[in-house]
Short mmCIF file of C-alpha atoms in Angstrom, two decimals:
data_model
loop_
_atom_site.label_atom_id
_atom_site.label_comp_id
_atom_site.label_asym_id
_atom_site.label_seq_id
_atom_site.Cartn_x
_atom_site.Cartn_y
_atom_site.Cartn_z
CA MET A 28 -7.29 -5.26 -4.33
CA PRO A 29 -10.37 -6.47 -2.58
CA VAL A 30 -12.59 -3.39 -2.73
CA VAL A 31 -13.49 -0.64 -5.15
CA ALA A 32 -12.06 1.92 -2.73
CA GLU A 33 -8.58 0.48 -2.87
CA ARG A 34 -8.73 -0.02 -6.61
CA ARG A 35 -9.54 3.65 -7.11
CA ARG A 36 -7.03 4.88 -4.55
CA ALA A 37 -4.33 2.66 -5.94
CA ALA A 38 -5.09 3.82 -9.46
CA GLN A 39 -4.43 7.37 -8.30
CA THR A 40 -0.99 6.42 -6.92
CA GLY A 41 0.19 3.80 -9.34
CA GLY A 42 -2.76 1.47 -9.51
CA GLU A 43 -3.00 -2.17 -10.43
CA SER A 44 -1.21 -1.56 -13.71
CA ALA A 45 2.37 -0.44 -13.20
CA GLU A 46 5.07 -0.23 -15.85
CA PHE A 47 8.67 -0.59 -14.75
CA SER A 48 12.08 -1.42 -16.15
CA THR A 49 13.23 -5.02 -15.87
CA GLU A 50 16.75 -6.06 -14.96
CA ASP A 51 17.67 -6.43 -18.65
CA GLY A 52 16.53 -2.87 -19.37
CA SER A 53 13.28 -3.73 -21.12
CA SER A 54 9.88 -2.50 -19.99
CA THR A 55 7.07 -4.63 -18.62
CA ASP A 56 3.65 -4.07 -17.11
CA VAL A 57 1.93 -5.49 -14.05
CA SER A 58 -1.71 -5.63 -15.09
CA SER A 59 -4.91 -6.20 -13.18
CA ALA A 60 -5.00 -9.80 -14.36
CA SER A 61 -1.53 -10.54 -13.04
CA VAL A 62 -2.45 -9.63 -9.47
CA ARG A 63 -5.89 -11.22 -9.16
CA ALA A 64 -4.48 -14.57 -8.13
CA ALA A 65 -3.20 -13.05 -4.90
CA ARG A 66 -6.56 -11.78 -3.72
CA ALA A 67 -7.68 -15.01 -2.12
CA SER A 68 -4.75 -14.87 0.29
CA SER A 69 -4.53 -11.09 0.77
CA VAL A 70 -4.74 -9.79 4.32
CA GLY A 71 -8.02 -8.06 5.21
CA GLY A 72 -10.68 -6.60 2.98
CA ALA A 73 -13.66 -8.20 1.30
CA PRO A 74 -15.13 -8.30 -2.20
CA VAL A 75 -17.46 -5.44 -3.08
CA ALA A 76 -21.10 -6.41 -2.58
CA ARG A 77 -23.40 -5.41 -5.42
CA ARG A 78 -27.05 -5.60 -6.34
CA GLY A 79 -27.13 -5.56 -10.09
CA ASP A 80 -24.93 -2.63 -11.10
CA ARG A 81 -25.43 -0.73 -7.82
CA VAL A 82 -22.67 -0.56 -5.23
CA LEU A 83 -24.12 -1.01 -1.75
CA ALA A 84 -24.03 1.96 0.64
CA GLY A 85 -21.46 0.39 2.96
CA ASP A 86 -19.01 -0.13 0.12
CA LYS A 87 -19.62 3.35 -1.25
CA ILE A 88 -18.82 4.74 2.20
CA ARG A 89 -15.70 2.60 2.41
CA GLU A 90 -14.57 3.73 -1.03
CA THR A 91 -15.15 7.39 -0.27
CA ALA A 92 -13.48 7.22 3.14
CA ALA A 93 -10.42 5.53 1.66
CA SER A 94 -10.01 8.24 -0.95
CA LEU A 95 -10.37 11.02 1.62
CA PHE A 96 -8.15 9.31 4.21
CA TYR A 97 -5.34 8.82 1.73
CA ALA A 98 -5.52 12.32 0.27
CA ARG A 99 -5.95 14.29 3.50
CA GLY A 100 -5.17 12.06 6.47
CA ILE A 101 -7.53 10.12 8.68
CA ARG A 102 -7.97 12.53 11.56
CA SER A 103 -8.69 15.54 9.38
CA VAL A 104 -11.68 13.80 7.75
CA GLY A 105 -14.92 13.66 9.72
CA VAL A 106 -17.95 11.41 9.46
CA ASP A 107 -20.10 14.26 8.13
CA GLU A 108 -17.68 14.86 5.28
CA ILE A 109 -17.58 11.15 4.41
CA VAL A 110 -21.35 10.81 4.17
CA ARG A 111 -21.66 14.03 2.16
CA ALA A 112 -19.00 12.93 -0.31
CA ALA A 113 -20.50 9.43 -0.56
CA HIS A 114 -24.04 10.84 -1.00
CA VAL A 115 -25.43 8.62 1.75
CA THR A 116 -26.99 9.25 5.14
CA LYS A 117 -25.20 9.12 8.48
CA PRO A 118 -27.42 6.22 9.66
CA SER A 119 -26.21 4.28 6.61
CA LEU A 120 -22.63 4.70 7.81
CA TYR A 121 -23.39 3.54 11.34
CA ARG A 122 -25.35 0.56 10.07
CA ALA A 123 -22.29 -0.59 8.15
CA TYR A 124 -19.49 0.47 10.53
CA LYS A 125 -19.23 0.92 14.27
CA CYS A 126 -17.35 4.21 14.08
CA LYS A 127 -14.80 6.15 12.03
CA ASP A 128 -11.95 4.20 13.64
CA ASP A 129 -13.51 1.02 12.26
CA LEU A 130 -13.41 2.55 8.78
CA ALA A 131 -9.82 3.68 9.34
CA GLU A 132 -8.68 0.18 10.31
CA LEU A 133 -10.36 -1.28 7.24
CA PHE A 134 -8.66 1.35 5.09
CA LEU A 135 -5.26 0.28 6.45
CA ARG A 136 -6.03 -3.41 5.96
CA ASP A 137 -7.13 -2.74 2.40
CA TYR A 138 -3.97 -0.73 1.83
CA LEU A 139 -1.88 -3.76 2.80
CA CYS A 140 -3.99 -5.83 0.40
CA SER A 141 -2.90 -3.48 -2.38
CA PHE A 142 0.74 -4.04 -1.37
CA ASN A 143 0.22 -7.83 -1.36
CA ASP A 144 -1.46 -7.72 -4.75
CA ARG A 145 1.29 -5.58 -6.22
CA MET A 146 3.97 -7.94 -4.94
CA ALA A 147 2.04 -10.98 -6.18
CA GLY A 148 2.11 -9.41 -9.63
CA PHE A 149 5.89 -9.06 -9.50
CA GLU A 150 6.24 -12.61 -8.18
CA ALA A 151 4.14 -13.85 -11.09
CA ILE A 152 6.48 -12.16 -13.56
CA TYR A 153 9.67 -13.34 -11.80
CA PRO A 154 8.59 -16.57 -10.04
CA SER A 155 12.14 -17.75 -9.27
CA ASP A 156 14.01 -14.46 -8.94
CA PRO A 157 13.55 -12.67 -5.58
CA ARG A 158 16.07 -9.99 -6.51
CA ALA A 159 14.06 -9.10 -9.60
CA GLN A 160 10.87 -9.04 -7.51
CA ILE A 161 12.41 -6.56 -5.08
CA ILE A 162 13.81 -4.40 -7.90
CA ALA A 163 10.42 -4.39 -9.63
CA TYR A 164 8.84 -3.04 -6.46
CA PHE A 165 11.36 -0.20 -6.19
CA ASP A 166 11.10 0.63 -9.89
CA ASP A 167 7.34 0.90 -9.46
CA LEU A 168 7.66 2.88 -6.21
CA THR A 169 10.02 5.35 -7.88
CA LYS A 170 7.44 6.07 -10.58
CA ARG A 171 4.58 6.46 -8.10
CA ALA A 172 6.56 8.64 -5.70
CA VAL A 173 7.21 11.36 -8.27
CA ARG A 174 3.54 11.87 -9.14
CA PRO A 175 1.86 15.08 -7.93
CA ASP A 176 -0.89 13.21 -6.03
CA TYR A 177 1.47 10.88 -4.20
CA ARG A 178 0.81 10.77 -0.46
CA GLY A 179 3.30 8.15 0.63
CA CYS A 180 2.42 5.06 2.61
CA ALA A 181 -0.96 5.10 4.35
CA LEU A 182 0.44 3.00 7.19
CA SER A 183 3.34 5.39 7.81
CA ASN A 184 0.98 8.35 7.66
CA ALA A 185 -1.34 6.74 10.21
CA LEU A 186 1.56 6.15 12.61
CA LEU A 187 2.41 9.85 12.41
CA GLU A 188 -1.20 10.85 13.00
CA TYR A 189 -1.91 8.51 15.90
CA THR A 190 0.76 8.95 18.54
CA GLU A 191 -1.15 7.26 21.36
CA SER A 192 0.49 3.85 21.83
CA ASP A 193 -2.78 2.11 22.73
CA HIS A 194 -4.94 3.60 19.97
CA PRO A 195 -6.46 0.81 17.82
CA VAL A 196 -5.61 2.57 14.54
CA ARG A 197 -1.96 2.93 15.55
CA ARG A 198 -1.82 -0.70 16.69
CA ARG A 199 -3.30 -1.82 13.39
CA ALA A 200 -0.79 0.24 11.40
CA GLN A 201 2.09 -1.25 13.42
CA GLU A 202 0.83 -4.79 12.86
CA LEU A 203 0.54 -4.25 9.12
CA LYS A 204 3.97 -2.64 8.92
CA GLN A 205 5.36 -5.76 10.58
CA ASP A 206 3.69 -7.85 7.87
CA ILE A 207 5.59 -5.86 5.25
CA ARG A 208 8.84 -6.31 7.15
CA GLU A 209 8.26 -10.05 7.30
CA TRP A 210 7.56 -10.12 3.57
CA MET A 211 10.78 -8.24 2.80
CA THR A 212 12.79 -10.48 5.13
CA THR A 213 11.39 -13.57 3.41
CA LYS A 214 12.36 -12.17 -0.01
CA CYS A 215 15.87 -11.39 1.22
CA ARG A 216 16.26 -14.91 2.62
CA GLU A 217 15.30 -16.27 -0.78
CA THR A 218 18.22 -14.36 -2.32
CA LYS A 219 20.61 -16.52 -0.22
CA VAL A 220 22.67 -13.54 0.97
CA ALA A 221 24.77 -13.99 4.10
CA ASP A 222 22.71 -11.59 6.28
CA PRO A 223 19.15 -11.37 4.93
CA GLU A 224 17.74 -9.67 8.03
CA THR A 225 20.14 -6.73 7.72
CA LEU A 226 19.50 -6.46 3.99
CA ALA A 227 15.75 -6.42 4.61
CA ASP A 228 16.02 -3.63 7.18
CA ARG A 229 18.19 -1.54 4.85
CA LEU A 230 15.63 -1.89 2.07
CA LEU A 231 12.83 -1.02 4.48
CA LEU A 232 14.65 2.14 5.51
CA LEU A 233 14.93 3.03 1.83
CA MET A 234 11.19 2.46 1.40
CA GLU A 235 10.36 4.70 4.35
CA GLY A 236 12.65 7.40 3.00
CA VAL A 237 10.83 7.34 -0.33
CA TYR A 238 7.45 7.62 1.40
CA GLY A 239 8.54 10.87 3.03
CA ALA A 240 10.71 12.34 0.27
CA GLY A 241 8.01 11.78 -2.31
CA GLN A 242 5.84 14.28 -0.43
CA ALA A 243 8.48 16.69 0.88
CA PHE A 244 10.42 17.81 -2.18
CA ALA A 245 9.63 19.40 -5.50
CA LEU A 246 9.36 16.83 -8.27
CA PRO A 247 11.19 14.71 -9.13
CA GLY A 248 13.20 15.08 -5.90
CA PRO A 249 15.30 12.47 -4.07
CA ALA A 250 12.59 9.81 -4.41
CA ALA A 251 13.55 9.45 -8.07
CA GLN A 252 16.76 7.74 -6.92
CA ALA A 253 15.04 4.90 -5.05
CA ALA A 254 15.35 2.21 -7.72
CA ALA A 255 19.04 2.96 -8.32
CA LEU A 256 19.74 2.89 -4.58
CA ALA A 257 17.90 -0.43 -4.16
CA ARG A 258 20.18 -1.98 -6.76
CA LEU A 259 23.26 -0.66 -4.94
CA VAL A 260 22.01 -2.01 -1.58
CA LEU A 261 21.37 -5.44 -3.09
CA ASP A 262 24.75 -5.48 -4.83
CA ALA A 263 26.56 -4.48 -1.63
CA ALA A 264 24.85 -7.34 0.26
CA GLY A 265 26.14 -9.86 -2.28
CA CYS A 266 22.95 -10.12 -4.30
CA ALA A 267 24.20 -8.90 -7.65
CA ALA A 268 22.25 -9.16 -10.88
CA PRO A 269 22.94 -12.41 -12.77
#
């Protein structure tokens, strides 16, 4: 994850270290070290700028905004609340960012970085096994989705908040969602199933269902079934476990 904001937000919803069950039933852990290699190629974001041990105001604002946006939604959080929570001045915010929408787009880009980093960690553990990489993601998602502070996918939430088709935040969320779809399609092609595009879309529908169910139902709720369903979908497509 390229910024402190995303590290902290991700830590609240699963973080850089995620334990999940492997295909052979054992348990493994995706640690911070295992995902760092992906950061150079992650989409969006930038390393946190520091002077000594002090985080610069712009990064503190970005961190605070990300936490508030994920917990409460983008539109419900105002600039005044962000600067109060970050303990900075409003001029500091406008020196670093053009407007709140600029911060919102960066939040979404950083969120995709966290997805890329997470998947890079799974790819590092299973470098030649796309099925295991996909299963690892759903095992991890199942654990995150049944936590009390889970707020689903920031991209999906933004699409629900911004209904105007030409709004820059909605357009950004759509673009980043397409990146995830392309990633999933690539993984499904690597499994050598007969119809990877259909398999990818079925898995994406499962992901979107988890994002909503994880927030809608009392714990553990339907989201707890995500990993088991992912295995069934893969098996039905001809991608059975070895």
